[in-house]
Amino acid sequence: MSNGVFDDVQVIPPAEVDDVELYHAHSFITKYVFSQDAKIIAIQYSATAITIGLVGLVLSWLMRLQLGFPDTFSFISPDQYYQFVTMHGMIMVIYLLTALFLGGFGNYLIPLMVGARDMVFPYLNMLSYWIYLLAVLILTASFFVPGGASGAGWTLYPPQAILPGTPGVEWGIILMLVSLVLFIIGFTMGGLNYVVTVLQARTRGMTLMRLPLTVWGIFVATILALLAFPALFVGGVMMLLDRVIGTSFFMPEIIQAGELLGTDSGSPLLFQHLFWFFGHPEVYIVALPAFGIVSDVISTHARKNIFGYRMMVWAIVGIGGLSFIVWAHHMYVSGMNPYFGFFFATTTLIIAVPTALKVYNWVLTLWKGNIHMTIPMLFCVAFILTFLNGGLTGLFLGNVVVAVPLSDTMFVVAHFHMVMGVAPILVIFAAIYHWFPKMSGRMLHEGWGQFHFWVTFLGSYLIYFPMHYLGFVGVPRRYYEIGETSFVPPSAATLNEFITIMVLIVGFAQVVFIINILVSIFKGKESGPNPWNATTLEWQTETTPPSHGNFGDELPVVYRWAYAYSVPGVDADFVPQNMHPDDVKGSGSADDPSGHH
Amino acid sequence: MSIFHELAKKPWLINPAEVEGVPPPAAFFVPVGKVGLRVFLVVVTVVFTLMLIAYGDRMLFSTWRPMPEPWLLWLNTALLITSSLAMQWAKSSAKQGNSDGMRDGLLWGGVLTIAFLAGQLYVWQQLVDLGYYATSGTANAFFYLLTAIHGLHMMGGLVAWGRSVFKMWRGGAVADLRLSVELCTTYWHYLLLVWLVLFAMLLFS
């Protein structure tokens, strides 16, 4: 059998597809500042997200300093501690993770991976970034206004969020809400782009089921975000009105110091429902792109096709759907109807099924693979472990009887940091080490990468593993200091000191990582166009980094799925998606991994 | 081609028909603007649905005090229906290549919409004069919120409408304008539908 499987098939002549008209930049400003090129926008998004993420990181150091060494730092007051908690949470979840996965990786990878010249609405895409930047600046400004940033906790529960006594009630909360509303408007502009580009701008041959899982993850996450962010938008606008003009959407009748405030029988619980109707899908808005990226990176670095591609796609879609009916498991202690708890505990356990299926498939992809322990692969393996870990404590907390005593303890903090803090961040690192060569044409430094990986991975476990035990003995979360509490043993304080020291060490490793990036942009080893021998389209561009328009004169034509690694009978251990069947060398066929026809 | 059929495909098997003849034609024959607008309308639907759910939830409270419905709202509704009809007229004229019809339809659609918005503001003024402030009752607050968000969407539509009118005024050909007129019309019909639902909810409260 010859290598061209299509010998006996009449080749259908290519359909004429109109090439899109590209936007042409004329000056430095329109090319690199107000750019409409998705790749530049991606880098702008990423740089902004990482910068504000570093602010969030520093806030976590300050919080940990207070928790590890209470009564030591006079510059951290209780009010400030709450402001740090609030801003750290909000920055990390929304302005770092959501923006980096969707605005950063989404913008960079979607057009390249689906074989498009650019996003379908480039102007809207540019606007999306600038509104995001404005939202970040407004959020940052809240540190400097009278009263400081909001200290309402990242969930911003009313009525306390907008009542005197909560730090930042003067201006901080207003700026926070305005910033969130702007973020959502900006995101919606970007989100329309991601969805429509995946649907409408795929190149010839790129069917939905040939999309790399990265694109599937980002695509479904974007749909989730488009459907979930409106809930935060509505909640945010209503709370803003409560705070600024004195409506009572969420404000019950309140007696303060013996006097009735002017509020009128609003419903605080309504806000919690709105918030978590956004908040739970948000977990998957962050997780699904991570799932997709991990699948592709593992497959590439294990030189093996992803195990159960169809199942992986279905699981992504299934998780996306289920994520909308689990939100109230965040509200078991809110005073809602207890029967709701039964329903939401059940759905929460059900969502573990497709998620576990994905974990099995990653492990089975590694099984008998030709595993290259590169830095991206190390981060992916670490992700699988961490996600499993955080996911299992999620099963604990999904049950009402376990959640009630554990909620408001450090156990919850440990759980969600494992599952949606550390796990997605590990994937972000994997993705940066994996795609940095395409973005810059240079490799990141391997030795520093090893240092960064081991300190981050082991350090994170040394931070969060002990934290579960703190939760078990009843150390509460959100407390500035617990002092002498009868049920908390003195060893908890020692453990807290240890955790704080680990936080500072892991933080230092991130500084090394940033330096690695900055140095490697200019001095890194040249990577060539496809250093990992990957199959997907972004590695097959004419120039590296890809020029404006991505693919030179002609768009690529896709002949197979994204996972043609180690195909039996083919000489090379990978066959790019756009390689014509006649060009595949070897005795077998690139398009039949089973090796028979 | 159903989505389920698509999702059931096995991409690792040979499928010669898909080598050259894909992607599925649907992907290229619907203009991206149309798909983009539809996705956007889904997002807007979620926004309004959530607000209406919150509204319905609060209506069940014992402290709910409904507010009056000024008769002017009926007139505004009629204005909005007429503007939607005018946009439809513009759209079908554009399809037939009738530039006069398109121009008249578009202009009337915009003018009637501006009249609708002015009418809504006047209703606000009336209610404020009667002492129905946003702060003096949840029903009032919801009324102002829902009408304001609807009005803002209407104004966003007017921006797109303004762009089309500007292009037309600069002598744009009917063929070039057809898509934008069509998208505006879809958006107008959609916002009319939203308004009818909102209005019905307000009447029922």
mmCIF file of N, CA and C in Angstrom, chain A residues 5-6 9 11-12 17 120-121 188 192 195-196 199-200 202-210 216 226-227 230-231 234 237-238 241 245-249 264-267 270 274 277 309-310 313-314 557-559 561 580 591-593 597, chain B residues 3 6-24 26-33 35-37 39-40 42-43 46-48 50-51 53-55 57-58 61 63 65 134-138 141-142 145 149:
data_model
loop_
_atom_site.group_PDB
_atom_site.id
_atom_site.type_symbol
_atom_site.label_atom_id
_atom_site.label_comp_id
_atom_site.label_asym_id
_atom_site.label_seq_id
_atom_site.Cartn_x
_atom_site.Cartn_y
_atom_site.Cartn_z
ATOM 1 N N VAL A 5 -3.258 7.436 0.857
ATOM 2 C CA VAL A 5 -4.481 6.647 0.958
ATOM 3 C C VAL A 5 -5.494 7.051 -0.053
ATOM 4 N N PHE A 6 -5.270 8.189 -0.654
ATOM 5 C CA PHE A 6 -6.337 8.736 -1.474
ATOM 6 C C PHE A 6 -6.146 8.419 -2.947
ATOM 7 N N VAL A 9 -9.232 7.611 -4.649
ATOM 8 C CA VAL A 9 -10.327 8.555 -4.448
ATOM 9 C C VAL A 9 -10.090 9.748 -5.350
ATOM 10 N N VAL A 11 -9.804 13.255 -6.286
ATOM 11 C CA VAL A 11 -9.637 14.436 -5.466
ATOM 12 C C VAL A 11 -10.574 15.540 -5.953
ATOM 13 N N ILE A 12 -11.361 16.022 -5.037
ATOM 14 C CA ILE A 12 -12.316 17.068 -5.390
ATOM 15 C C ILE A 12 -11.556 18.381 -5.502
ATOM 16 N N VAL A 17 -12.798 29.848 -2.018
ATOM 17 C CA VAL A 17 -13.213 30.527 -0.809
ATOM 18 C C VAL A 17 -12.616 31.925 -0.832
ATOM 19 N N VAL A 120 -12.755 37.401 13.434
ATOM 20 C CA VAL A 120 -13.684 37.899 12.424
ATOM 21 C C VAL A 120 -14.059 39.368 12.618
ATOM 22 N N PHE A 121 -14.016 39.857 13.866
ATOM 23 C CA PHE A 121 -14.314 41.275 14.086
ATOM 24 C C PHE A 121 -13.102 41.936 14.739
ATOM 25 N N THR A 188 -17.448 40.603 26.539
ATOM 26 C CA THR A 188 -18.478 40.192 25.585
ATOM 27 C C THR A 188 -18.024 40.476 24.153
ATOM 28 N N LEU A 192 -17.638 37.351 21.575
ATOM 29 C CA LEU A 192 -18.323 37.215 20.291
ATOM 30 C C LEU A 192 -17.321 36.815 19.214
ATOM 31 N N VAL A 195 -16.191 33.014 19.587
ATOM 32 C CA VAL A 195 -17.216 32.056 19.175
ATOM 33 C C VAL A 195 -17.414 32.082 17.663
ATOM 34 N N VAL A 196 -17.581 33.294 17.117
ATOM 35 C CA VAL A 196 -17.885 33.374 15.690
ATOM 36 C C VAL A 196 -16.670 32.954 14.853
ATOM 37 N N LEU A 199 -16.707 29.254 14.734
ATOM 38 C CA LEU A 199 -17.813 28.741 13.924
ATOM 39 C C LEU A 199 -17.628 29.039 12.441
ATOM 40 N N GLN A 200 -17.145 30.242 12.124
ATOM 41 C CA GLN A 200 -17.239 30.700 10.740
ATOM 42 C C GLN A 200 -15.914 30.810 9.997
ATOM 43 N N ARG A 202 -13.074 28.833 10.153
ATOM 44 C CA ARG A 202 -12.163 27.688 10.040
ATOM 45 C C ARG A 202 -11.724 27.514 8.589
ATOM 46 N N THR A 203 -10.497 27.067 8.429
ATOM 47 C CA THR A 203 -10.002 26.901 7.076
ATOM 48 C C THR A 203 -10.580 25.620 6.466
ATOM 49 N N ARG A 204 -10.308 25.409 5.190
ATOM 50 C CA ARG A 204 -10.872 24.241 4.515
ATOM 51 C C ARG A 204 -10.323 22.971 5.138
ATOM 52 N N GLY A 205 -11.224 22.038 5.405
ATOM 53 C CA GLY A 205 -10.813 20.767 5.980
ATOM 54 C C GLY A 205 -10.869 20.747 7.492
ATOM 55 N N MET A 206 -10.963 21.924 8.107
ATOM 56 C CA MET A 206 -10.988 21.971 9.575
ATOM 57 C C MET A 206 -12.426 21.805 10.060
ATOM 58 N N THR A 207 -12.864 20.538 10.145
ATOM 59 C CA THR A 207 -14.208 20.301 10.669
ATOM 60 C C THR A 207 -14.173 20.467 12.179
ATOM 61 N N LEU A 208 -15.359 20.540 12.761
ATOM 62 C CA LEU A 208 -15.404 20.728 14.215
ATOM 63 C C LEU A 208 -14.636 19.631 14.933
ATOM 64 N N MET A 209 -14.776 18.397 14.438
ATOM 65 C CA MET A 209 -14.139 17.295 15.137
ATOM 66 C C MET A 209 -12.661 17.139 14.763
ATOM 67 N N ARG A 210 -12.141 18.050 13.972
ATOM 68 C CA ARG A 210 -10.698 18.059 13.770
ATOM 69 C C ARG A 210 -10.027 19.195 14.541
ATOM 70 N N TRP A 216 -11.417 23.632 21.381
ATOM 71 C CA TRP A 216 -12.689 23.195 21.978
ATOM 72 C C TRP A 216 -12.853 23.760 23.378
ATOM 73 N N LEU A 226 -20.085 33.842 28.106
ATOM 74 C CA LEU A 226 -21.094 34.725 27.523
ATOM 75 C C LEU A 226 -22.435 34.539 28.213
ATOM 76 N N LEU A 227 -22.712 33.325 28.684
ATOM 77 C CA LEU A 227 -23.991 33.072 29.344
ATOM 78 C C LEU A 227 -23.935 33.365 30.844
ATOM 79 N N PRO A 230 -23.402 37.674 32.263
ATOM 80 C CA PRO A 230 -24.574 38.532 32.449
ATOM 81 C C PRO A 230 -25.126 38.497 33.868
ATOM 82 N N ALA A 231 -25.002 37.363 34.555
ATOM 83 C CA ALA A 231 -25.520 37.298 35.924
ATOM 84 C C ALA A 231 -24.734 38.245 36.829
ATOM 85 N N VAL A 234 -25.773 41.830 35.869
ATOM 86 C CA VAL A 234 -27.050 42.243 36.457
ATOM 87 C C VAL A 234 -26.875 42.506 37.952
ATOM 88 N N VAL A 237 -24.776 45.758 38.429
ATOM 89 C CA VAL A 237 -25.517 46.997 38.154
ATOM 90 C C VAL A 237 -26.511 47.271 39.269
ATOM 91 N N MET A 238 -27.218 46.222 39.715
ATOM 92 C CA MET A 238 -28.226 46.422 40.760
ATOM 93 C C MET A 238 -27.567 46.868 42.068
ATOM 94 N N LEU A 241 -26.572 50.453 41.884
ATOM 95 C CA LEU A 241 -27.712 51.346 42.121
ATOM 96 C C LEU A 241 -28.049 51.404 43.610
ATOM 97 N N ILE A 245 -27.549 55.289 44.289
ATOM 98 C CA ILE A 245 -28.763 56.109 44.383
ATOM 99 C C ILE A 245 -29.700 55.626 45.478
ATOM 100 N N GLY A 246 -29.330 54.538 46.151
ATOM 101 C CA GLY A 246 -30.112 54.158 47.326
ATOM 102 C C GLY A 246 -31.338 53.299 47.059
ATOM 103 N N THR A 247 -31.353 52.545 45.956
ATOM 104 C CA THR A 247 -32.432 51.579 45.757
ATOM 105 C C THR A 247 -32.243 50.418 46.744
ATOM 106 N N SER A 248 -33.178 49.485 46.751
ATOM 107 C CA SER A 248 -33.093 48.381 47.717
ATOM 108 C C SER A 248 -33.247 47.032 47.044
ATOM 109 N N PHE A 249 -32.529 46.824 45.947
ATOM 110 C CA PHE A 249 -32.638 45.518 45.289
ATOM 111 C C PHE A 249 -32.182 44.405 46.234
ATOM 112 N N ASP A 264 -35.333 49.052 52.003
ATOM 113 C CA ASP A 264 -36.707 48.583 51.883
ATOM 114 C C ASP A 264 -36.767 47.131 51.426
ATOM 115 N N SER A 265 -36.744 46.209 52.335
ATOM 116 C CA SER A 265 -37.056 44.798 52.102
ATOM 117 C C SER A 265 -36.474 44.218 50.817
ATOM 118 N N GLY A 266 -35.206 44.447 50.559
ATOM 119 C CA GLY A 266 -34.552 43.792 49.431
ATOM 120 C C GLY A 266 -34.098 42.402 49.821
ATOM 121 N N SER A 267 -33.548 41.670 48.877
ATOM 122 C CA SER A 267 -33.205 40.280 49.136
ATOM 123 C C SER A 267 -31.705 40.025 48.944
ATOM 124 N N LEU A 270 -30.885 36.978 46.869
ATOM 125 C CA LEU A 270 -30.982 37.122 45.417
ATOM 126 C C LEU A 270 -29.611 37.411 44.818
ATOM 127 N N LEU A 274 -27.474 35.245 42.020
ATOM 128 C CA LEU A 274 -26.923 35.841 40.800
ATOM 129 C C LEU A 274 -25.408 35.650 40.762
ATOM 130 N N PHE A 277 -24.541 32.042 40.167
ATOM 131 C CA PHE A 277 -24.940 31.587 38.831
ATOM 132 C C PHE A 277 -23.858 31.983 37.828
ATOM 133 N N TYR A 309 -10.522 11.081 21.912
ATOM 134 C CA TYR A 309 -10.777 12.465 21.486
ATOM 135 C C TYR A 309 -12.259 12.818 21.576
ATOM 136 N N ARG A 310 -13.109 11.918 21.056
ATOM 137 C CA ARG A 310 -14.542 12.244 21.054
ATOM 138 C C ARG A 310 -15.073 12.408 22.468
ATOM 139 N N VAL A 313 -14.165 15.737 23.826
ATOM 140 C CA VAL A 313 -15.035 16.814 23.343
ATOM 141 C C VAL A 313 -16.376 16.758 24.060
ATOM 142 N N TRP A 314 -16.939 15.563 24.118
ATOM 143 C CA TRP A 314 -18.247 15.449 24.785
ATOM 144 C C TRP A 314 -18.152 15.857 26.243
ATOM 145 N N VAL A 557 -4.696 23.958 4.091
ATOM 146 C CA VAL A 557 -5.826 23.049 3.948
ATOM 147 C C VAL A 557 -5.573 21.895 4.910
ATOM 148 N N VAL A 558 -6.603 21.528 5.654
ATOM 149 C CA VAL A 558 -6.415 20.526 6.702
ATOM 150 C C VAL A 558 -6.854 19.157 6.197
ATOM 151 N N TYR A 559 -5.991 18.150 6.393
ATOM 152 C CA TYR A 559 -6.284 16.818 5.890
ATOM 153 C C TYR A 559 -6.603 15.817 6.987
ATOM 154 N N TRP A 561 -6.909 15.053 11.671
ATOM 155 C CA TRP A 561 -7.067 15.630 13.005
ATOM 156 C C TRP A 561 -5.722 16.083 13.547
ATOM 157 N N HIS A 580 -0.116 17.342 2.898
ATOM 158 C CA HIS A 580 -0.892 16.615 1.905
ATOM 159 C C HIS A 580 -0.589 15.121 2.004
ATOM 160 N N ASP A 591 -3.305 8.676 7.948
ATOM 161 C CA ASP A 591 -4.667 8.937 8.345
ATOM 162 C C ASP A 591 -5.380 7.713 8.862
ATOM 163 N N ASP A 592 -4.622 6.729 9.232
ATOM 164 C CA ASP A 592 -5.231 5.546 9.812
ATOM 165 C C ASP A 592 -4.295 5.020 10.885
ATOM 166 N N PRO A 593 -4.443 5.540 12.092
ATOM 167 C CA PRO A 593 -3.499 5.179 13.144
ATOM 168 C C PRO A 593 -3.502 3.686 13.449
ATOM 169 N N HIS A 597 -6.377 -0.760 6.640
ATOM 170 C CA HIS A 597 -7.409 0.006 5.944
ATOM 171 C C HIS A 597 -8.672 -0.811 5.782
ATOM 172 N N ILE B 3 -25.870 18.906 14.581
ATOM 173 C CA ILE B 3 -24.706 19.036 15.443
ATOM 174 C C ILE B 3 -24.337 17.679 16.040
ATOM 175 N N GLU B 6 -22.379 15.739 13.629
ATOM 176 C CA GLU B 6 -21.025 16.286 13.574
ATOM 177 C C GLU B 6 -20.198 15.775 14.753
ATOM 178 N N LEU B 7 -20.807 15.827 15.940
ATOM 179 C CA LEU B 7 -20.062 15.452 17.153
ATOM 180 C C LEU B 7 -19.809 13.944 17.226
ATOM 181 N N ALA B 8 -20.538 13.164 16.413
ATOM 182 C CA ALA B 8 -20.349 11.716 16.465
ATOM 183 C C ALA B 8 -19.263 11.255 15.509
ATOM 184 N N LYS B 9 -18.704 12.188 14.742
ATOM 185 C CA LYS B 9 -17.688 11.797 13.756
ATOM 186 C C LYS B 9 -16.435 11.274 14.434
ATOM 187 N N LYS B 10 -15.748 10.379 13.725
ATOM 188 C CA LYS B 10 -14.506 9.835 14.256
ATOM 189 C C LYS B 10 -13.355 10.397 13.443
ATOM 190 N N PRO B 11 -12.726 11.457 13.937
ATOM 191 C CA PRO B 11 -11.747 12.164 13.110
ATOM 192 C C PRO B 11 -10.492 11.339 12.832
ATOM 193 N N TRP B 12 -10.281 10.264 13.591
ATOM 194 C CA TRP B 12 -9.056 9.496 13.375
ATOM 195 C C TRP B 12 -9.197 8.512 12.236
ATOM 196 N N LEU B 13 -10.425 8.337 11.710
ATOM 197 C CA LEU B 13 -10.620 7.429 10.588
ATOM 198 C C LEU B 13 -10.546 8.209 9.277
ATOM 199 N N ILE B 14 -10.254 7.476 8.206
ATOM 200 C CA ILE B 14 -10.149 8.128 6.902
ATOM 201 C C ILE B 14 -11.526 8.558 6.450
ATOM 202 N N ASN B 15 -11.628 9.761 5.988
ATOM 203 C CA ASN B 15 -12.890 10.208 5.421
ATOM 204 C C ASN B 15 -12.570 11.073 4.212
ATOM 205 N N PRO B 16 -12.348 10.408 3.068
ATOM 206 C CA PRO B 16 -11.838 11.126 1.900
ATOM 207 C C PRO B 16 -12.708 12.319 1.518
ATOM 208 N N ALA B 17 -14.003 12.170 1.721
ATOM 209 C CA ALA B 17 -14.885 13.258 1.299
ATOM 210 C C ALA B 17 -14.543 14.541 2.039
ATOM 211 N N GLU B 18 -13.949 14.400 3.211
ATOM 212 C CA GLU B 18 -13.673 15.586 4.001
ATOM 213 C C GLU B 18 -12.308 16.177 3.702
ATOM 214 N N VAL B 19 -11.556 15.532 2.825
ATOM 215 C CA VAL B 19 -10.216 16.023 2.590
ATOM 216 C C VAL B 19 -10.244 17.350 1.849
ATOM 217 N N GLU B 20 -11.048 17.405 0.806
ATOM 218 C CA GLU B 20 -11.022 18.616 -0.010
ATOM 219 C C GLU B 20 -12.304 19.429 0.078
ATOM 220 N N GLY B 21 -13.389 18.778 0.395
ATOM 221 C CA GLY B 21 -14.679 19.451 0.225
ATOM 222 C C GLY B 21 -15.160 20.232 1.430
ATOM 223 N N VAL B 22 -14.385 20.269 2.492
ATOM 224 C CA VAL B 22 -14.852 20.873 3.716
ATOM 225 C C VAL B 22 -14.199 22.232 3.941
ATOM 226 N N PRO B 23 -14.538 23.044 4.855
ATOM 227 C CA PRO B 23 -15.562 22.829 5.873
ATOM 228 C C PRO B 23 -16.972 22.875 5.304
ATOM 229 N N PRO B 24 -17.912 22.418 6.124
ATOM 230 C CA PRO B 24 -19.295 22.377 5.657
ATOM 231 C C PRO B 24 -19.709 23.736 5.127
ATOM 232 N N ALA B 26 -22.167 25.572 5.235
ATOM 233 C CA ALA B 26 -22.859 26.521 6.107
ATOM 234 C C ALA B 26 -21.885 27.514 6.725
ATOM 235 N N ALA B 27 -20.685 27.050 6.962
ATOM 236 C CA ALA B 27 -19.731 27.908 7.644
ATOM 237 C C ALA B 27 -19.382 29.144 6.835
ATOM 238 N N PHE B 28 -19.540 29.078 5.526
ATOM 239 C CA PHE B 28 -19.142 30.237 4.742
ATOM 240 C C PHE B 28 -20.303 31.035 4.171
ATOM 241 N N PHE B 29 -21.484 30.459 4.149
ATOM 242 C CA PHE B 29 -22.546 31.151 3.451
ATOM 243 C C PHE B 29 -23.391 32.049 4.341
ATOM 244 N N VAL B 30 -23.250 31.935 5.650
ATOM 245 C CA VAL B 30 -23.912 32.892 6.521
ATOM 246 C C VAL B 30 -22.893 33.980 6.841
ATOM 247 N N PRO B 31 -23.232 35.253 6.577
ATOM 248 C CA PRO B 31 -22.258 36.308 6.869
ATOM 249 C C PRO B 31 -21.908 36.318 8.367
ATOM 250 N N VAL B 32 -20.638 36.600 8.680
ATOM 251 C CA VAL B 32 -20.224 36.569 10.083
ATOM 252 C C VAL B 32 -21.017 37.560 10.922
ATOM 253 N N GLY B 33 -21.387 38.686 10.301
ATOM 254 C CA GLY B 33 -22.150 39.683 11.045
ATOM 255 C C GLY B 33 -23.442 39.107 11.590
ATOM 256 N N VAL B 35 -24.114 35.904 12.263
ATOM 257 C CA VAL B 35 -23.850 34.973 13.361
ATOM 258 C C VAL B 35 -23.483 35.755 14.611
ATOM 259 N N GLY B 36 -22.631 36.779 14.429
ATOM 260 C CA GLY B 36 -22.229 37.590 15.567
ATOM 261 C C GLY B 36 -23.428 38.208 16.265
ATOM 262 N N LEU B 37 -24.367 38.752 15.463
ATOM 263 C CA LEU B 37 -25.544 39.392 16.051
ATOM 264 C C LEU B 37 -26.373 38.369 16.818
ATOM 265 N N VAL B 39 -25.390 35.597 18.264
ATOM 266 C CA VAL B 39 -24.728 35.256 19.531
ATOM 267 C C VAL B 39 -24.934 36.388 20.534
ATOM 268 N N PHE B 40 -24.801 37.627 20.053
ATOM 269 C CA PHE B 40 -24.975 38.773 20.936
ATOM 270 C C PHE B 40 -26.392 38.801 21.518
ATOM 271 N N VAL B 42 -28.306 36.351 22.094
ATOM 272 C CA VAL B 42 -28.422 35.332 23.140
ATOM 273 C C VAL B 42 -27.930 35.908 24.472
ATOM 274 N N VAL B 43 -26.789 36.620 24.409
ATOM 275 C CA VAL B 43 -26.239 37.213 25.636
ATOM 276 C C VAL B 43 -27.228 38.218 26.226
ATOM 277 N N VAL B 46 -30.024 36.602 28.009
ATOM 278 C CA VAL B 46 -29.687 36.151 29.365
ATOM 279 C C VAL B 46 -29.791 37.324 30.341
ATOM 280 N N VAL B 47 -29.285 38.489 29.927
ATOM 281 C CA VAL B 47 -29.344 39.659 30.813
ATOM 282 C C VAL B 47 -30.801 39.959 31.193
ATOM 283 N N PHE B 48 -31.671 40.044 30.184
ATOM 284 C CA PHE B 48 -33.064 40.385 30.481
ATOM 285 C C PHE B 48 -33.768 39.274 31.247
ATOM 286 N N LEU B 50 -32.496 37.167 33.388
ATOM 287 C CA LEU B 50 -32.098 37.186 34.795
ATOM 288 C C LEU B 50 -32.779 38.329 35.542
ATOM 289 N N MET B 51 -32.879 39.486 34.883
ATOM 290 C CA MET B 51 -33.537 40.602 35.556
ATOM 291 C C MET B 51 -35.013 40.303 35.776
ATOM 292 N N ILE B 53 -36.329 37.330 36.124
ATOM 293 C CA ILE B 53 -36.449 36.324 37.181
ATOM 294 C C ILE B 53 -36.346 37.008 38.546
ATOM 295 N N ALA B 54 -35.371 37.919 38.659
ATOM 296 C CA ALA B 54 -35.229 38.654 39.919
ATOM 297 C C ALA B 54 -36.507 39.435 40.218
ATOM 298 N N TYR B 55 -37.050 40.052 39.180
ATOM 299 C CA TYR B 55 -38.280 40.836 39.300
ATOM 300 C C TYR B 55 -39.426 39.945 39.768
ATOM 301 N N ASP B 57 -39.244 37.139 41.272
ATOM 302 C CA ASP B 57 -38.954 36.655 42.617
ATOM 303 C C ASP B 57 -39.411 37.675 43.659
ATOM 304 N N ARG B 58 -39.084 38.948 43.401
ATOM 305 C CA ARG B 58 -39.413 39.994 44.365
ATOM 306 C C ARG B 58 -40.908 40.272 44.422
ATOM 307 N N PHE B 61 -42.857 38.773 47.270
ATOM 308 C CA PHE B 61 -42.688 39.245 48.643
ATOM 309 C C PHE B 61 -43.957 39.946 49.120
ATOM 310 N N THR B 63 -44.163 42.469 50.858
ATOM 311 C CA THR B 63 -44.030 43.929 50.925
ATOM 312 C C THR B 63 -44.100 44.589 49.557
ATOM 313 N N ARG B 65 -45.182 46.528 46.551
ATOM 314 C CA ARG B 65 -46.193 47.540 46.259
ATOM 315 C C ARG B 65 -46.107 47.901 44.784
ATOM 316 N N ALA B 134 -37.141 55.865 42.536
ATOM 317 C CA ALA B 134 -36.510 54.547 42.487
ATOM 318 C C ALA B 134 -36.209 54.030 43.886
ATOM 319 N N THR B 135 -36.034 54.982 44.824
ATOM 320 C CA THR B 135 -35.660 54.565 46.169
ATOM 321 C C THR B 135 -36.859 54.269 47.053
ATOM 322 N N SER B 136 -38.075 54.568 46.550
ATOM 323 C CA SER B 136 -39.216 54.451 47.459
ATOM 324 C C SER B 136 -40.000 53.156 47.265
ATOM 325 N N GLY B 137 -39.406 52.170 46.628
ATOM 326 C CA GLY B 137 -40.108 50.896 46.487
ATOM 327 C C GLY B 137 -39.403 50.026 45.467
ATOM 328 N N THR B 138 -39.408 48.712 45.698
ATOM 329 C CA THR B 138 -38.674 47.838 44.798
ATOM 330 C C THR B 138 -39.318 47.790 43.421
ATOM 331 N N ALA B 141 -38.047 50.641 41.543
ATOM 332 C CA ALA B 141 -36.647 50.460 41.167
ATOM 333 C C ALA B 141 -36.529 49.530 39.970
ATOM 334 N N PHE B 142 -37.289 48.431 40.004
ATOM 335 C CA PHE B 142 -37.233 47.512 38.866
ATOM 336 C C PHE B 142 -37.748 48.167 37.598
ATOM 337 N N LEU B 145 -35.043 50.362 36.295
ATOM 338 C CA LEU B 145 -33.898 49.561 35.832
ATOM 339 C C LEU B 145 -34.204 48.911 34.483
ATOM 340 N N ILE B 149 -32.312 49.788 31.001
ATOM 341 C CA ILE B 149 -31.456 48.851 30.274
ATOM 342 C C ILE B 149 -32.002 48.644 28.855
#
